PDB file of C-alpha atoms in Angstrom:
ATOM      1  CA  UNK A   1       0.000   0.000   0.000  1.00 75.00           C
ATOM      2  CA  UNK A   2       1.294   3.440  -0.913  1.00 84.00           C
ATOM      3  CA  UNK A   3       1.668   5.871   1.958  1.00 91.00           C
ATOM      4  CA  UNK A   4      -0.259   8.540   0.043  1.00 94.00           C
ATOM      5  CA  UNK A   5      -3.074   7.507  -2.287  1.00 94.00           C
ATOM      6  CA  UNK A   6      -4.615   9.778  -4.874  1.00 94.00           C
ATOM      7  CA  UNK A   7      -7.140   9.158  -7.630  1.00 89.00           C
ATOM      8  CA  UNK A   8      -5.306   9.752 -10.929  1.00 86.00           C
ATOM      9  CA  UNK A   9      -8.408  11.002 -12.748  1.00 86.00           C
ATOM     10  CA  UNK A  10      -8.698  12.552 -15.213  1.00 93.00           C
ATOM     11  CA  UNK A  11     -11.302  14.843 -13.725  1.00 96.00           C
ATOM     12  CA  UNK A  12     -13.181  16.972 -16.251  1.00 97.00           C
ATOM     13  CA  UNK A  13     -15.355  19.877 -15.111  1.00 97.00           C
ATOM     14  CA  UNK A  14     -16.964  22.903 -16.770  1.00 98.00           C
ATOM     15  CA  UNK A  15     -15.548  26.362 -16.184  1.00 98.00           C
ATOM     16  CA  UNK A  16     -16.867  27.887 -12.976  1.00 98.00           C
ATOM     17  CA  UNK A  17     -17.398  24.563 -11.208  1.00 98.00           C
ATOM     18  CA  UNK A  18     -16.155  23.798  -7.713  1.00 98.00           C
ATOM     19  CA  UNK A  19     -13.440  21.169  -7.870  1.00 97.00           C
ATOM     20  CA  UNK A  20     -12.711  18.748  -5.063  1.00 97.00           C
ATOM     21  CA  UNK A  21      -9.392  16.898  -5.098  1.00 97.00           C
ATOM     22  CA  UNK A  22      -8.664  14.303  -2.456  1.00 96.00           C
ATOM     23  CA  UNK A  23      -5.921  12.144  -1.016  1.00 96.00           C
ATOM     24  CA  UNK A  24      -5.692   9.630   1.775  1.00 96.00           C
ATOM     25  CA  UNK A  25      -2.594   8.726   3.719  1.00 96.00           C
ATOM     26  CA  UNK A  26      -1.678   5.837   5.939  1.00 94.00           C
ATOM     27  CA  UNK A  27       1.241   7.060   8.050  1.00 92.00           C
ATOM     28  CA  UNK A  28       0.107   8.619  11.343  1.00 91.00           C
ATOM     29  CA  UNK A  29       3.485  10.317  11.642  1.00 91.00           C
ATOM     30  CA  UNK A  30       2.704  12.706   8.779  1.00 92.00           C
ATOM     31  CA  UNK A  31       2.263  16.212  10.142  1.00 91.00           C
ATOM     32  CA  UNK A  32       2.796  18.503   7.174  1.00 92.00           C
ATOM     33  CA  UNK A  33       0.585  18.470   4.108  1.00 94.00           C
ATOM     34  CA  UNK A  34       1.032  20.255   0.802  1.00 95.00           C
ATOM     35  CA  UNK A  35      -0.638  20.622  -2.550  1.00 97.00           C
ATOM     36  CA  UNK A  36       1.344  21.177  -5.714  1.00 97.00           C
ATOM     37  CA  UNK A  37       0.183  22.036  -9.202  1.00 97.00           C
ATOM     38  CA  UNK A  38       2.161  20.760 -12.162  1.00 96.00           C
ATOM     39  CA  UNK A  39       1.691  21.813 -15.737  1.00 95.00           C
ATOM     40  CA  UNK A  40       2.893  19.486 -18.464  1.00 91.00           C
ATOM     41  CA  UNK A  41       6.708  19.294 -18.630  1.00 89.00           C
ATOM     42  CA  UNK A  42       7.148  21.832 -15.836  1.00 93.00           C
ATOM     43  CA  UNK A  43       8.282  21.531 -12.253  1.00 95.00           C
ATOM     44  CA  UNK A  44       5.622  21.325  -9.507  1.00 95.00           C
ATOM     45  CA  UNK A  45       4.474  24.643  -8.071  1.00 95.00           C
ATOM     46  CA  UNK A  46       3.595  24.889  -4.381  1.00 94.00           C
ATOM     47  CA  UNK A  47      -0.055  25.930  -3.983  1.00 95.00           C
ATOM     48  CA  UNK A  48      -0.939  25.400  -0.357  1.00 93.00           C
ATOM     49  CA  UNK A  49       0.479  23.908   2.794  1.00 92.00           C
ATOM     50  CA  UNK A  50      -1.013  23.070   6.167  1.00 90.00           C
ATOM     51  CA  UNK A  51       0.217  21.728   9.448  1.00 85.00           C
ATOM     52  CA  UNK A  52      -1.798  19.045  11.220  1.00 80.00           C
ATOM     53  CA  UNK A  53      -5.605  19.268  10.973  1.00 82.00           C
ATOM     54  CA  UNK A  54      -7.728  22.153   9.856  1.00 85.00           C
ATOM     55  CA  UNK A  55      -8.552  24.396   6.936  1.00 91.00           C
ATOM     56  CA  UNK A  56      -6.544  26.985   5.091  1.00 93.00           C
ATOM     57  CA  UNK A  57      -7.868  29.330   2.459  1.00 95.00           C
ATOM     58  CA  UNK A  58      -5.985  31.299  -0.182  1.00 94.00           C
ATOM     59  CA  UNK A  59      -8.063  33.036  -2.817  1.00 96.00           C
ATOM     60  CA  UNK A  60      -9.999  30.413  -4.759  1.00 97.00           C
ATOM     61  CA  UNK A  61      -8.161  27.549  -3.072  1.00 97.00           C
ATOM     62  CA  UNK A  62      -8.982  25.843   0.229  1.00 97.00           C
ATOM     63  CA  UNK A  63      -6.883  23.060   1.703  1.00 96.00           C
ATOM     64  CA  UNK A  64      -8.370  20.789   4.327  1.00 96.00           C
ATOM     65  CA  UNK A  65      -6.792  18.096   6.483  1.00 95.00           C
ATOM     66  CA  UNK A  66      -8.716  15.645   8.645  1.00 94.00           C
ATOM     67  CA  UNK A  67      -6.168  13.682  10.632  1.00 91.00           C
ATOM     68  CA  UNK A  68      -8.795  11.500  12.281  1.00 92.00           C
ATOM     69  CA  UNK A  69      -9.706  10.007   8.911  1.00 94.00           C
ATOM     70  CA  UNK A  70      -6.285  10.628   7.286  1.00 94.00           C
ATOM     71  CA  UNK A  71      -7.933  12.592   4.531  1.00 95.00           C
ATOM     72  CA  UNK A  72      -6.482  15.554   2.597  1.00 95.00           C
ATOM     73  CA  UNK A  73      -8.572  17.759   0.327  1.00 96.00           C
ATOM     74  CA  UNK A  74      -8.093  20.696  -2.004  1.00 97.00           C
ATOM     75  CA  UNK A  75     -11.087  22.706  -3.163  1.00 97.00           C
ATOM     76  CA  UNK A  76     -10.938  25.063  -6.116  1.00 98.00           C
ATOM     77  CA  UNK A  77     -13.767  27.554  -6.467  1.00 98.00           C
ATOM     78  CA  UNK A  78     -14.794  29.198  -9.734  1.00 98.00           C
ATOM     79  CA  UNK A  79     -12.461  26.916 -11.678  1.00 98.00           C
ATOM     80  CA  UNK A  80     -10.791  28.355 -14.772  1.00 98.00           C
ATOM     81  CA  UNK A  81      -9.347  26.674 -17.882  1.00 97.00           C
ATOM     82  CA  UNK A  82      -5.943  27.834 -16.640  1.00 97.00           C
ATOM     83  CA  UNK A  83      -6.414  25.546 -13.631  1.00 97.00           C
ATOM     84  CA  UNK A  84      -6.118  22.557 -15.979  1.00 97.00           C
ATOM     85  CA  UNK A  85      -3.058  20.723 -14.683  1.00 97.00           C
ATOM     86  CA  UNK A  86      -2.013  17.793 -12.548  1.00 96.00           C
ATOM     87  CA  UNK A  87      -2.474  18.308  -8.818  1.00 97.00           C
ATOM     88  CA  UNK A  88      -0.195  16.458  -6.442  1.00 96.00           C
ATOM     89  CA  UNK A  89      -0.733  16.065  -2.726  1.00 96.00           C
ATOM     90  CA  UNK A  90       2.303  15.523  -0.543  1.00 95.00           C
ATOM     91  CA  UNK A  91       2.950  14.783   3.102  1.00 94.00           C
ATOM     92  CA  UNK A  92       5.914  14.619   5.386  1.00 91.00           C
ATOM     93  CA  UNK A  93       6.845  13.721   8.919  1.00 89.00           C
ATOM     94  CA  UNK A  94       8.014  16.161  11.528  1.00 85.00           C
ATOM     95  CA  UNK A  95      11.632  15.159  11.185  1.00 82.00           C
ATOM     96  CA  UNK A  96      14.767  16.701   9.800  1.00 77.00           C
ATOM     97  CA  UNK A  97      14.780  14.797   6.532  1.00 83.00           C
ATOM     98  CA  UNK A  98      12.305  17.138   4.773  1.00 88.00           C
ATOM     99  CA  UNK A  99      11.386  14.202   2.526  1.00 91.00           C
ATOM    100  CA  UNK A 100       8.041  14.569   0.822  1.00 92.00           C
ATOM    101  CA  UNK A 101       5.847  11.583   0.023  1.00 92.00           C
ATOM    102  CA  UNK A 102       3.735  12.315  -3.038  1.00 93.00           C
ATOM    103  CA  UNK A 103       0.443  10.980  -4.227  1.00 94.00           C
ATOM    104  CA  UNK A 104       0.251   9.867  -7.835  1.00 92.00           C
ATOM    105  CA  UNK A 105      -1.387  13.135  -8.938  1.00 94.00           C
ATOM    106  CA  UNK A 106      -4.859  13.927 -10.288  1.00 96.00           C
ATOM    107  CA  UNK A 107      -5.196  15.328 -13.795  1.00 96.00           C
ATOM    108  CA  UNK A 108      -7.769  18.115 -13.917  1.00 97.00           C
ATOM    109  CA  UNK A 109      -9.329  19.489 -17.084  1.00 97.00           C
ATOM    110  CA  UNK A 110     -11.494  22.588 -16.857  1.00 98.00           C
ATOM    111  CA  UNK A 111     -13.585  22.942 -20.021  1.00 97.00           C
ATOM    112  CA  UNK A 112     -14.346  26.491 -21.276  1.00 96.00           C
TER     113      UNK A 112
ATOM    114  CA  UNK B   1       8.329  32.127  -3.198  1.00 73.00           C
ATOM    115  CA  UNK B   2      11.921  31.000  -3.452  1.00 83.00           C
ATOM    116  CA  UNK B   3      13.394  30.271  -6.863  1.00 92.00           C
ATOM    117  CA  UNK B   4      15.149  27.107  -7.959  1.00 96.00           C
ATOM    118  CA  UNK B   5      16.664  26.895 -11.413  1.00 96.00           C
ATOM    119  CA  UNK B   6      17.871  23.942 -13.461  1.00 97.00           C
ATOM    120  CA  UNK B   7      20.198  23.749 -16.402  1.00 97.00           C
ATOM    121  CA  UNK B   8      19.841  22.568 -19.058  1.00 97.00           C
ATOM    122  CA  UNK B   9      16.091  22.424 -19.580  1.00 97.00           C
ATOM    123  CA  UNK B  10      16.452  19.799 -22.287  1.00 97.00           C
ATOM    124  CA  UNK B  11      19.397  17.659 -23.292  1.00 97.00           C
ATOM    125  CA  UNK B  12      19.838  14.973 -25.905  1.00 97.00           C
ATOM    126  CA  UNK B  13      22.819  12.671 -25.630  1.00 96.00           C
ATOM    127  CA  UNK B  14      24.059   9.504 -27.190  1.00 96.00           C
ATOM    128  CA  UNK B  15      23.975   6.181 -25.417  1.00 97.00           C
ATOM    129  CA  UNK B  16      27.109   5.602 -23.361  1.00 97.00           C
ATOM    130  CA  UNK B  17      27.889   9.253 -22.703  1.00 97.00           C
ATOM    131  CA  UNK B  18      27.508  11.150 -19.424  1.00 97.00           C
ATOM    132  CA  UNK B  19      25.265  14.116 -18.799  1.00 98.00           C
ATOM    133  CA  UNK B  20      25.432  16.668 -15.989  1.00 98.00           C
ATOM    134  CA  UNK B  21      22.350  18.519 -14.743  1.00 98.00           C
ATOM    135  CA  UNK B  22      22.673  21.541 -12.464  1.00 97.00           C
ATOM    136  CA  UNK B  23      20.247  22.661  -9.786  1.00 97.00           C
ATOM    137  CA  UNK B  24      20.658  26.085  -8.214  1.00 96.00           C
ATOM    138  CA  UNK B  25      18.846  27.901  -5.428  1.00 95.00           C
ATOM    139  CA  UNK B  26      18.831  31.492  -6.639  1.00 94.00           C
ATOM    140  CA  UNK B  27      17.725  33.510  -3.629  1.00 91.00           C
ATOM    141  CA  UNK B  28      18.340  31.252  -0.651  1.00 92.00           C
ATOM    142  CA  UNK B  29      20.871  28.784   0.643  1.00 92.00           C
ATOM    143  CA  UNK B  30      20.043  25.108   0.542  1.00 92.00           C
ATOM    144  CA  UNK B  31      21.957  22.639   2.660  1.00 92.00           C
ATOM    145  CA  UNK B  32      19.654  19.946   1.358  1.00 94.00           C
ATOM    146  CA  UNK B  33      18.322  19.392  -2.137  1.00 96.00           C
ATOM    147  CA  UNK B  34      16.359  16.516  -3.586  1.00 97.00           C
ATOM    148  CA  UNK B  35      16.520  14.869  -6.982  1.00 97.00           C
ATOM    149  CA  UNK B  36      13.462  13.266  -8.556  1.00 96.00           C
ATOM    150  CA  UNK B  37      12.717  11.591 -11.817  1.00 96.00           C
ATOM    151  CA  UNK B  38       9.316  11.540 -13.442  1.00 94.00           C
ATOM    152  CA  UNK B  39       8.084   9.378 -16.283  1.00 91.00           C
ATOM    153  CA  UNK B  40       5.190  10.581 -18.475  1.00 87.00           C
ATOM    154  CA  UNK B  41       1.872  10.703 -16.644  1.00 83.00           C
ATOM    155  CA  UNK B  42       3.443   9.385 -13.474  1.00 86.00           C
ATOM    156  CA  UNK B  43       4.225  10.971 -10.148  1.00 87.00           C
ATOM    157  CA  UNK B  44       7.621  12.072  -8.917  1.00 91.00           C
ATOM    158  CA  UNK B  45       9.992   9.381  -7.738  1.00 92.00           C
ATOM    159  CA  UNK B  46      12.567  10.497  -5.202  1.00 94.00           C
ATOM    160  CA  UNK B  47      16.026   9.386  -6.288  1.00 96.00           C
ATOM    161  CA  UNK B  48      18.313  10.884  -3.683  1.00 96.00           C
ATOM    162  CA  UNK B  49      18.893  13.533  -1.066  1.00 95.00           C
ATOM    163  CA  UNK B  50      21.800  15.837  -1.790  1.00 93.00           C
ATOM    164  CA  UNK B  51      23.587  17.176   1.287  1.00 91.00           C
ATOM    165  CA  UNK B  52      26.015  20.066   1.172  1.00 90.00           C
ATOM    166  CA  UNK B  53      29.398  18.961   2.461  1.00 87.00           C
ATOM    167  CA  UNK B  54      28.590  15.273   2.688  1.00 89.00           C
ATOM    168  CA  UNK B  55      27.638  12.297   0.572  1.00 91.00           C
ATOM    169  CA  UNK B  56      24.245  12.015  -1.010  1.00 94.00           C
ATOM    170  CA  UNK B  57      21.703   9.587   0.361  1.00 95.00           C
ATOM    171  CA  UNK B  58      20.138   7.391  -2.292  1.00 96.00           C
ATOM    172  CA  UNK B  59      16.713   5.790  -2.230  1.00 95.00           C
ATOM    173  CA  UNK B  60      16.424   2.054  -2.464  1.00 94.00           C
ATOM    174  CA  UNK B  61      16.891   0.781  -5.988  1.00 94.00           C
ATOM    175  CA  UNK B  62      18.743   3.847  -7.267  1.00 96.00           C
ATOM    176  CA  UNK B  63      22.243   3.086  -8.550  1.00 95.00           C
ATOM    177  CA  UNK B  64      24.755   5.335  -6.815  1.00 94.00           C
ATOM    178  CA  UNK B  65      27.444   4.790  -9.431  1.00 95.00           C
ATOM    179  CA  UNK B  66      25.109   5.661 -12.255  1.00 96.00           C
ATOM    180  CA  UNK B  67      23.555   8.781 -10.758  1.00 97.00           C
ATOM    181  CA  UNK B  68      26.378  10.788  -9.243  1.00 97.00           C
ATOM    182  CA  UNK B  69      25.327  13.662  -7.021  1.00 96.00           C
ATOM    183  CA  UNK B  70      27.583  16.448  -5.848  1.00 93.00           C
ATOM    184  CA  UNK B  71      26.408  19.272  -3.600  1.00 93.00           C
ATOM    185  CA  UNK B  72      29.248  21.642  -4.332  1.00 86.00           C
ATOM    186  CA  UNK B  73      27.999  24.680  -2.446  1.00 92.00           C
ATOM    187  CA  UNK B  74      25.011  25.988  -0.531  1.00 93.00           C
ATOM    188  CA  UNK B  75      23.370  27.006  -3.810  1.00 94.00           C
ATOM    189  CA  UNK B  76      24.395  24.272  -6.244  1.00 96.00           C
ATOM    190  CA  UNK B  77      23.782  20.552  -6.580  1.00 96.00           C
ATOM    191  CA  UNK B  78      24.607  18.536  -9.667  1.00 97.00           C
ATOM    192  CA  UNK B  79      23.323  15.215 -10.936  1.00 97.00           C
ATOM    193  CA  UNK B  80      25.485  13.351 -13.414  1.00 97.00           C
ATOM    194  CA  UNK B  81      23.950  10.483 -15.309  1.00 98.00           C
ATOM    195  CA  UNK B  82      26.895   8.289 -16.236  1.00 97.00           C
ATOM    196  CA  UNK B  83      26.956   5.939 -19.213  1.00 96.00           C
ATOM    197  CA  UNK B  84      23.435   6.935 -20.109  1.00 97.00           C
ATOM    198  CA  UNK B  85      21.123   4.478 -21.808  1.00 96.00           C
ATOM    199  CA  UNK B  86      17.751   5.017 -23.486  1.00 96.00           C
ATOM    200  CA  UNK B  87      15.952   3.760 -20.367  1.00 95.00           C
ATOM    201  CA  UNK B  88      17.455   6.722 -18.478  1.00 96.00           C
ATOM    202  CA  UNK B  89      15.407   9.066 -20.652  1.00 96.00           C
ATOM    203  CA  UNK B  90      13.122  10.874 -18.259  1.00 96.00           C
ATOM    204  CA  UNK B  91      12.226  14.202 -16.698  1.00 97.00           C
ATOM    205  CA  UNK B  92      14.611  15.043 -13.839  1.00 98.00           C
ATOM    206  CA  UNK B  93      13.528  17.598 -11.250  1.00 97.00           C
ATOM    207  CA  UNK B  94      15.306  18.999  -8.231  1.00 97.00           C
ATOM    208  CA  UNK B  95      13.841  20.660  -5.169  1.00 96.00           C
ATOM    209  CA  UNK B  96      14.992  22.455  -2.068  1.00 95.00           C
ATOM    210  CA  UNK B  97      13.184  22.956   1.244  1.00 92.00           C
ATOM    211  CA  UNK B  98      12.732  26.382   2.794  1.00 90.00           C
ATOM    212  CA  UNK B  99      11.504  25.806   6.325  1.00 82.00           C
ATOM    213  CA  UNK B 100       9.197  22.944   7.374  1.00 80.00           C
ATOM    214  CA  UNK B 101       6.391  23.598   4.935  1.00 82.00           C
ATOM    215  CA  UNK B 102       7.767  25.012   1.781  1.00 89.00           C
ATOM    216  CA  UNK B 103       9.742  23.038  -0.719  1.00 92.00           C
ATOM    217  CA  UNK B 104      10.407  24.603  -4.079  1.00 94.00           C
ATOM    218  CA  UNK B 105      11.003  22.758  -7.297  1.00 96.00           C
ATOM    219  CA  UNK B 106      13.087  23.557 -10.311  1.00 97.00           C
ATOM    220  CA  UNK B 107      11.532  23.660 -13.778  1.00 97.00           C
ATOM    221  CA  UNK B 108      12.908  20.215 -14.643  1.00 97.00           C
ATOM    222  CA  UNK B 109      15.339  18.824 -17.194  1.00 98.00           C
ATOM    223  CA  UNK B 110      14.184  16.589 -19.986  1.00 97.00           C
ATOM    224  CA  UNK B 111      16.826  13.992 -20.821  1.00 97.00           C
ATOM    225  CA  UNK B 112      16.600  12.061 -24.070  1.00 97.00           C
ATOM    226  CA  UNK B 113      19.173   9.326 -24.662  1.00 97.00           C
ATOM    227  CA  UNK B 114      19.425   8.120 -28.245  1.00 96.00           C
TER     228      UNK B 114
END
């Protein structure tokens, strides 16, 4: 079993829709959670990060972590065609290694 | 956010030759950098942790003698793919952490071995 599981999609939505992207993780030691966006043949871009449980909002993006169910979510409001990309969730332990464990990524397509 | 650059962005080499890829932190110092490879439509696979002033730490299954990593300074790490073969063709990406939450990635290097 992978430590971070993510539905690969693709997920296709119309412009303006609310998008929900989800991951589950198995390692209780994970304390830090991040979401990255990756366009084709580009490096991942950090979108959001959270520590432990709770919500964090930044513009159209909301990241949510539920440690009791080991569930990580990213919500995108008013989705735009420019949001079409692969979204990767990542987690890491509270240790000095800084190693990130990535999900497989979800491909999102926002149709005009 | 912090900026990480990679050079070259795309390289084509012949089978049996070696290729060096550079990763630089432009506006911060990085004692640790990570090297990943990514195949089409797949997630990132961590290859190794590059440590300034000490040997790199390789993930299980990654050949140390094939993927040579040198963290020459606090802003530069290099990955050399030695005796490259077509199966080494991939997208190589480096990253560097800035604090506990933020880890910034370079734009990636596409390696094609013919």
